[in-house]
Amino acid sequence: MADVAEAQAPSQPAEPELPPKMASTDFSTSSNSIVENDSIISNRKTAFAHPSKSTTIPTAPELTTEQETKYNSLHNTVSSWTSLPNTSATNASSSPLTEAEQMWLSRECILRYLRATTWNVAQSAQRLRATLIWRREYGLYTKLTAEYVQVENETGKQWILGYDNAGRPCHYLNPSRQNTEKSDRQIEHLVFMMERAIDLMPPGQETLALLMNFAETSRGQGATLQQGRQTMYVLQHHYPERLGKALLMNLPWHISAFMKLVFPFIDPRTKEKIVFNEDMRKYVPPEQLRRSHGGDVEFEYEHGVYWLSLIKLAEERRRLQHERWVNGGKMIGEYELYMKGGQDESLCSTMNVANEELAEKTAGISLDGKQAETAMTANGEGKKANENASRVDAAVSEI
């Protein structure tokens, strides 16, 4: 874990559900006024709030009986966790799981780790636990605030703009806008922006699209080999199954050489998601793709406008998600589709319905048993009546 970050979390992690508020701005808390209307593509200054109408979010496949059994087993395991170490150090102090951590352990989160380990329950539990500890140690809920990382984004080194054809938030990486010296904060900045992309994922979508245009990127502006390895480590170990597509274009020779060095550290499933030098309009609707990448959107980064807008929009999405999680009963294993407003049924309500149906079936079985018993009794009594009638008939005949 030491090769990912040097940062250490406090011995008792704080409980905040949302990062500290930014300084007051002219943006309201309504998502409709936090960003510009999604139809604006000329001289746009803010992120898009929603995917294009042409977007189709794929439906998640149904689990097999075996997969559902493994999910239930892992869900029972993580539900039993009441506290965890605050760091990865030996004999580190522990503290109870916070609400933010419990909410993070959604049904889809648990399933992502199961898929990443090819449905190995023990390995999934180990990796989930390691990620929760890493999130504490890395400062996801304490250190990585908008104020801390914003210097890294003053030139527009990264931004989230639009959604691809599958509804994935488009996370742009712009190496040519590098403005700081190599440091751990550059990786922390990437993690912070990935978390914001997750905030903006629409209901039913749990992956993001990375867009990288290396035009005008000179030597020294890209990541070092060590940073590349750290980034791959963080993505593969702590954000499994989060990358949906990576679209790379205009790779100069030195970036191509760098990619050859990094590729051995990328798992095969991730490699399949990387696309080199293809028309990005095949993957992103033109009305939500920046013109420099082949789209129709005229967007130029203005830090004072875009940054505050993004932070406000992400805060609002997290607030609503947390509110629904609380209303749903604060359940570990809650549906992300419910938390993001894509369905009305929470895990708790679904369990209640299932219990009611089970009770009805049990009552039906009990009722059927009584009916059978009554029928058998009636049948027995009928036989006795028939036997008695036969005896009477015989007696009458003798007379």
Short mmCIF file of N, CA and C in Angstrom, two decimals, residues 69-181:
data_model
loop_
_atom_site.label_atom_id
_atom_site.label_comp_id
_atom_site.label_asym_id
_atom_site.label_seq_id
_atom_site.Cartn_x
_atom_site.Cartn_y
_atom_site.Cartn_z
N THR A 69 -26.06 -16.93 -4.80
CA THR A 69 -25.64 -17.58 -3.56
C THR A 69 -24.32 -17.00 -3.07
N LYS A 70 -23.38 -16.77 -3.99
CA LYS A 70 -22.08 -16.20 -3.62
C LYS A 70 -22.23 -14.75 -3.17
N TYR A 71 -23.12 -14.03 -3.83
CA TYR A 71 -23.38 -12.65 -3.38
C TYR A 71 -23.92 -12.64 -1.96
N ASN A 72 -24.89 -13.49 -1.68
CA ASN A 72 -25.49 -13.55 -0.34
C ASN A 72 -24.44 -13.90 0.71
N SER A 73 -23.53 -14.79 0.36
CA SER A 73 -22.47 -15.17 1.28
C SER A 73 -21.56 -13.99 1.58
N LEU A 74 -21.15 -13.25 0.54
CA LEU A 74 -20.28 -12.10 0.72
C LEU A 74 -21.02 -10.97 1.44
N HIS A 75 -22.28 -10.79 1.11
CA HIS A 75 -23.09 -9.75 1.77
C HIS A 75 -23.18 -10.02 3.27
N ASN A 76 -23.36 -11.28 3.65
CA ASN A 76 -23.41 -11.64 5.07
C ASN A 76 -22.07 -11.34 5.75
N THR A 77 -20.98 -11.58 5.02
CA THR A 77 -19.65 -11.33 5.59
C THR A 77 -19.44 -9.85 5.85
N VAL A 78 -19.66 -8.99 4.84
CA VAL A 78 -19.40 -7.56 5.01
C VAL A 78 -20.39 -6.94 5.98
N SER A 79 -21.59 -7.50 6.08
CA SER A 79 -22.58 -6.97 7.02
C SER A 79 -22.17 -7.21 8.46
N SER A 80 -21.26 -8.16 8.66
CA SER A 80 -20.80 -8.48 10.02
C SER A 80 -19.67 -7.57 10.47
N TRP A 81 -19.11 -6.77 9.54
CA TRP A 81 -18.01 -5.87 9.90
C TRP A 81 -18.56 -4.68 10.69
N THR A 82 -18.12 -4.54 11.91
CA THR A 82 -18.55 -3.40 12.73
C THR A 82 -17.46 -2.35 12.87
N SER A 83 -16.19 -2.77 12.75
CA SER A 83 -15.08 -1.83 12.81
C SER A 83 -13.95 -2.34 11.93
N LEU A 84 -13.05 -1.43 11.56
CA LEU A 84 -11.92 -1.77 10.70
C LEU A 84 -10.70 -0.95 11.12
N PRO A 85 -9.48 -1.45 10.80
CA PRO A 85 -8.27 -0.67 11.09
C PRO A 85 -8.28 0.66 10.34
N ASN A 86 -7.68 1.67 10.93
CA ASN A 86 -7.64 2.99 10.31
C ASN A 86 -6.54 3.14 9.27
N THR A 87 -5.54 2.24 9.33
CA THR A 87 -4.47 2.23 8.33
C THR A 87 -4.11 0.78 8.05
N SER A 88 -3.24 0.60 7.06
CA SER A 88 -2.78 -0.74 6.70
C SER A 88 -1.60 -1.20 7.55
N ALA A 89 -1.16 -0.35 8.47
CA ALA A 89 -0.01 -0.69 9.31
C ALA A 89 -0.36 -1.84 10.27
N THR A 90 0.64 -2.61 10.64
CA THR A 90 0.44 -3.71 11.59
C THR A 90 0.00 -3.14 12.93
N ASN A 91 -0.99 -3.78 13.55
CA ASN A 91 -1.51 -3.37 14.86
C ASN A 91 -2.08 -1.95 14.86
N ALA A 92 -2.60 -1.52 13.72
CA ALA A 92 -3.19 -0.18 13.64
C ALA A 92 -4.47 -0.13 14.47
N SER A 93 -4.77 1.05 14.99
CA SER A 93 -6.01 1.22 15.75
C SER A 93 -7.21 1.05 14.83
N SER A 94 -8.34 0.69 15.41
CA SER A 94 -9.57 0.48 14.65
C SER A 94 -10.64 1.45 15.08
N SER A 95 -11.65 1.60 14.26
CA SER A 95 -12.81 2.42 14.60
C SER A 95 -14.02 1.90 13.85
N PRO A 96 -15.22 2.21 14.33
CA PRO A 96 -16.45 1.68 13.70
C PRO A 96 -16.61 2.17 12.27
N LEU A 97 -17.35 1.39 11.48
CA LEU A 97 -17.68 1.81 10.12
C LEU A 97 -18.57 3.05 10.18
N THR A 98 -18.25 4.03 9.37
CA THR A 98 -19.07 5.24 9.31
C THR A 98 -20.26 5.00 8.38
N GLU A 99 -21.20 5.91 8.40
CA GLU A 99 -22.34 5.82 7.49
C GLU A 99 -21.88 5.88 6.04
N ALA A 100 -20.88 6.73 5.76
CA ALA A 100 -20.37 6.85 4.39
C ALA A 100 -19.82 5.51 3.91
N GLU A 101 -19.13 4.80 4.78
CA GLU A 101 -18.56 3.50 4.41
C GLU A 101 -19.65 2.45 4.24
N GLN A 102 -20.65 2.48 5.10
CA GLN A 102 -21.75 1.53 4.98
C GLN A 102 -22.52 1.77 3.67
N MET A 103 -22.73 3.03 3.33
CA MET A 103 -23.44 3.35 2.10
C MET A 103 -22.63 2.95 0.88
N TRP A 104 -21.31 3.06 0.97
CA TRP A 104 -20.43 2.67 -0.13
C TRP A 104 -20.56 1.18 -0.42
N LEU A 105 -20.86 0.38 0.60
CA LEU A 105 -20.99 -1.07 0.43
C LEU A 105 -22.37 -1.41 -0.15
N SER A 106 -22.63 -0.93 -1.33
CA SER A 106 -23.90 -1.18 -2.00
C SER A 106 -23.90 -2.59 -2.62
N ARG A 107 -25.06 -3.02 -3.08
CA ARG A 107 -25.15 -4.32 -3.76
C ARG A 107 -24.23 -4.34 -4.98
N GLU A 108 -24.28 -3.27 -5.77
CA GLU A 108 -23.47 -3.23 -6.99
C GLU A 108 -21.98 -3.18 -6.67
N CYS A 109 -21.60 -2.50 -5.59
CA CYS A 109 -20.19 -2.46 -5.18
C CYS A 109 -19.71 -3.87 -4.85
N ILE A 110 -20.49 -4.59 -4.07
CA ILE A 110 -20.12 -5.97 -3.72
C ILE A 110 -20.01 -6.83 -4.97
N LEU A 111 -20.94 -6.65 -5.91
CA LEU A 111 -20.91 -7.43 -7.15
C LEU A 111 -19.70 -7.07 -8.01
N ARG A 112 -19.28 -5.81 -7.99
CA ARG A 112 -18.10 -5.41 -8.78
C ARG A 112 -16.86 -6.16 -8.30
N TYR A 113 -16.71 -6.31 -7.00
CA TYR A 113 -15.56 -7.02 -6.47
C TYR A 113 -15.66 -8.51 -6.76
N LEU A 114 -16.85 -9.05 -6.75
CA LEU A 114 -17.03 -10.46 -7.11
C LEU A 114 -16.66 -10.70 -8.56
N ARG A 115 -17.09 -9.82 -9.45
CA ARG A 115 -16.74 -9.98 -10.87
C ARG A 115 -15.24 -9.84 -11.07
N ALA A 116 -14.63 -8.90 -10.34
CA ALA A 116 -13.19 -8.66 -10.50
C ALA A 116 -12.35 -9.84 -10.05
N THR A 117 -12.89 -10.67 -9.17
CA THR A 117 -12.17 -11.85 -8.67
C THR A 117 -12.73 -13.13 -9.26
N THR A 118 -13.49 -13.00 -10.36
CA THR A 118 -14.17 -14.14 -11.00
C THR A 118 -14.95 -14.95 -9.97
N TRP A 119 -15.69 -14.22 -9.13
CA TRP A 119 -16.65 -14.78 -8.18
C TRP A 119 -16.01 -15.62 -7.08
N ASN A 120 -14.81 -15.19 -6.67
CA ASN A 120 -14.15 -15.82 -5.53
C ASN A 120 -14.56 -15.04 -4.27
N VAL A 121 -15.39 -15.63 -3.44
CA VAL A 121 -15.96 -14.93 -2.29
C VAL A 121 -14.88 -14.51 -1.30
N ALA A 122 -13.95 -15.40 -0.98
CA ALA A 122 -12.91 -15.09 -0.01
C ALA A 122 -12.02 -13.94 -0.49
N GLN A 123 -11.60 -14.00 -1.76
CA GLN A 123 -10.76 -12.93 -2.30
C GLN A 123 -11.52 -11.60 -2.36
N SER A 124 -12.80 -11.66 -2.70
CA SER A 124 -13.61 -10.44 -2.77
C SER A 124 -13.72 -9.79 -1.40
N ALA A 125 -13.93 -10.60 -0.36
CA ALA A 125 -14.02 -10.06 1.00
C ALA A 125 -12.70 -9.41 1.41
N GLN A 126 -11.60 -10.06 1.06
CA GLN A 126 -10.28 -9.53 1.40
C GLN A 126 -10.04 -8.20 0.69
N ARG A 127 -10.42 -8.12 -0.59
CA ARG A 127 -10.19 -6.89 -1.35
C ARG A 127 -11.12 -5.76 -0.92
N LEU A 128 -12.37 -6.09 -0.59
CA LEU A 128 -13.28 -5.07 -0.09
C LEU A 128 -12.76 -4.48 1.22
N ARG A 129 -12.30 -5.33 2.09
CA ARG A 129 -11.76 -4.87 3.36
C ARG A 129 -10.53 -3.99 3.13
N ALA A 130 -9.66 -4.42 2.20
CA ALA A 130 -8.44 -3.64 1.90
C ALA A 130 -8.80 -2.28 1.33
N THR A 131 -9.82 -2.22 0.50
CA THR A 131 -10.21 -0.94 -0.09
C THR A 131 -10.80 0.00 0.96
N LEU A 132 -11.61 -0.53 1.87
CA LEU A 132 -12.16 0.31 2.93
C LEU A 132 -11.04 0.91 3.78
N ILE A 133 -10.03 0.10 4.08
CA ILE A 133 -8.89 0.59 4.85
C ILE A 133 -8.11 1.62 4.03
N TRP A 134 -7.92 1.33 2.74
CA TRP A 134 -7.22 2.28 1.86
C TRP A 134 -7.96 3.60 1.78
N ARG A 135 -9.27 3.58 1.68
CA ARG A 135 -10.04 4.83 1.60
C ARG A 135 -9.85 5.66 2.86
N ARG A 136 -9.74 5.01 4.00
CA ARG A 136 -9.45 5.74 5.24
C ARG A 136 -8.03 6.32 5.21
N GLU A 137 -7.10 5.45 4.86
CA GLU A 137 -5.69 5.84 4.88
C GLU A 137 -5.39 6.92 3.85
N TYR A 138 -6.04 6.84 2.72
CA TYR A 138 -5.81 7.79 1.62
C TYR A 138 -6.51 9.13 1.86
N GLY A 139 -7.46 9.12 2.78
CA GLY A 139 -8.14 10.37 3.12
C GLY A 139 -9.32 10.70 2.23
N LEU A 140 -10.02 9.69 1.72
CA LEU A 140 -11.16 9.94 0.83
C LEU A 140 -12.23 10.78 1.50
N TYR A 141 -12.42 10.61 2.82
CA TYR A 141 -13.47 11.33 3.51
C TYR A 141 -12.95 12.51 4.34
N THR A 142 -11.64 12.72 4.31
CA THR A 142 -11.05 13.76 5.16
C THR A 142 -10.12 14.68 4.38
N LYS A 143 -9.07 14.13 3.83
CA LYS A 143 -8.02 14.94 3.21
C LYS A 143 -8.39 15.44 1.82
N LEU A 144 -8.97 14.56 0.99
CA LEU A 144 -9.19 14.90 -0.42
C LEU A 144 -10.43 15.77 -0.60
N THR A 145 -10.28 17.04 -0.26
CA THR A 145 -11.37 18.01 -0.44
C THR A 145 -11.16 18.79 -1.73
N ALA A 146 -12.19 19.50 -2.14
CA ALA A 146 -12.09 20.33 -3.34
C ALA A 146 -11.02 21.41 -3.17
N GLU A 147 -10.92 21.95 -1.96
CA GLU A 147 -9.92 22.98 -1.71
C GLU A 147 -8.50 22.44 -1.84
N TYR A 148 -8.31 21.20 -1.38
CA TYR A 148 -6.97 20.61 -1.37
C TYR A 148 -6.46 20.34 -2.78
N VAL A 149 -7.32 19.84 -3.67
CA VAL A 149 -6.85 19.41 -5.00
C VAL A 149 -7.05 20.45 -6.09
N GLN A 150 -7.77 21.54 -5.80
CA GLN A 150 -8.16 22.42 -6.90
C GLN A 150 -6.98 23.08 -7.61
N VAL A 151 -5.84 23.25 -6.93
CA VAL A 151 -4.68 23.82 -7.60
C VAL A 151 -4.24 22.96 -8.78
N GLU A 152 -4.47 21.65 -8.66
CA GLU A 152 -4.11 20.73 -9.73
C GLU A 152 -4.99 20.92 -10.97
N ASN A 153 -6.14 21.54 -10.79
CA ASN A 153 -7.07 21.65 -11.92
C ASN A 153 -7.24 23.08 -12.42
N GLU A 154 -6.42 23.99 -11.96
CA GLU A 154 -6.58 25.39 -12.32
C GLU A 154 -6.45 25.64 -13.82
N THR A 155 -5.68 24.80 -14.50
CA THR A 155 -5.51 24.97 -15.96
C THR A 155 -6.43 24.05 -16.77
N GLY A 156 -7.28 23.31 -16.08
CA GLY A 156 -8.16 22.39 -16.81
C GLY A 156 -7.47 21.10 -17.19
N LYS A 157 -6.66 20.58 -16.28
CA LYS A 157 -5.92 19.35 -16.53
C LYS A 157 -6.86 18.15 -16.66
N GLN A 158 -7.99 18.24 -15.97
CA GLN A 158 -9.04 17.23 -16.06
C GLN A 158 -10.40 17.93 -16.00
N TRP A 159 -11.37 17.34 -16.68
CA TRP A 159 -12.75 17.79 -16.50
C TRP A 159 -13.70 16.66 -16.85
N ILE A 160 -14.91 16.78 -16.37
CA ILE A 160 -15.98 15.82 -16.66
C ILE A 160 -17.00 16.55 -17.52
N LEU A 161 -17.18 16.07 -18.73
CA LEU A 161 -18.04 16.77 -19.69
C LEU A 161 -18.80 15.76 -20.54
N GLY A 162 -20.12 15.71 -20.40
CA GLY A 162 -20.94 14.85 -21.24
C GLY A 162 -20.92 13.39 -20.83
N TYR A 163 -21.68 12.60 -21.61
CA TYR A 163 -21.81 11.16 -21.36
C TYR A 163 -21.68 10.43 -22.69
N ASP A 164 -21.13 9.21 -22.65
CA ASP A 164 -20.99 8.46 -23.89
C ASP A 164 -22.30 7.76 -24.25
N ASN A 165 -22.28 6.95 -25.30
CA ASN A 165 -23.51 6.32 -25.80
C ASN A 165 -24.17 5.39 -24.78
N ALA A 166 -23.39 4.92 -23.81
CA ALA A 166 -23.93 4.02 -22.79
C ALA A 166 -24.25 4.75 -21.49
N GLY A 167 -24.17 6.08 -21.51
CA GLY A 167 -24.49 6.86 -20.32
C GLY A 167 -23.35 6.99 -19.33
N ARG A 168 -22.12 6.66 -19.75
CA ARG A 168 -20.98 6.80 -18.86
C ARG A 168 -20.51 8.26 -18.84
N PRO A 169 -20.24 8.84 -17.66
CA PRO A 169 -19.65 10.18 -17.62
C PRO A 169 -18.31 10.19 -18.34
N CYS A 170 -18.08 11.21 -19.16
CA CYS A 170 -16.82 11.32 -19.90
C CYS A 170 -15.81 12.12 -19.08
N HIS A 171 -14.77 11.46 -18.64
CA HIS A 171 -13.73 12.05 -17.81
C HIS A 171 -12.52 12.34 -18.70
N TYR A 172 -12.31 13.62 -19.01
CA TYR A 172 -11.23 14.03 -19.90
C TYR A 172 -9.94 14.21 -19.12
N LEU A 173 -8.85 13.63 -19.63
CA LEU A 173 -7.51 13.86 -19.11
C LEU A 173 -6.72 14.62 -20.16
N ASN A 174 -6.15 15.76 -19.75
CA ASN A 174 -5.49 16.65 -20.70
C ASN A 174 -4.04 16.88 -20.29
N PRO A 175 -3.14 15.96 -20.64
CA PRO A 175 -1.74 16.05 -20.19
C PRO A 175 -1.04 17.35 -20.61
N SER A 176 -1.45 17.94 -21.73
CA SER A 176 -0.76 19.15 -22.19
C SER A 176 -1.01 20.34 -21.27
N ARG A 177 -1.97 20.22 -20.35
CA ARG A 177 -2.28 21.33 -19.43
C ARG A 177 -1.63 21.13 -18.07
N GLN A 178 -0.62 20.28 -18.01
CA GLN A 178 0.09 20.04 -16.76
C GLN A 178 0.60 21.35 -16.18
N ASN A 179 0.34 21.57 -14.88
CA ASN A 179 0.70 22.86 -14.27
C ASN A 179 1.42 22.72 -12.94
N THR A 180 1.69 21.48 -12.50
CA THR A 180 2.34 21.29 -11.21
C THR A 180 3.49 20.31 -11.33
N GLU A 181 4.36 20.33 -10.33
CA GLU A 181 5.47 19.39 -10.28
C GLU A 181 4.95 18.01 -9.87
#
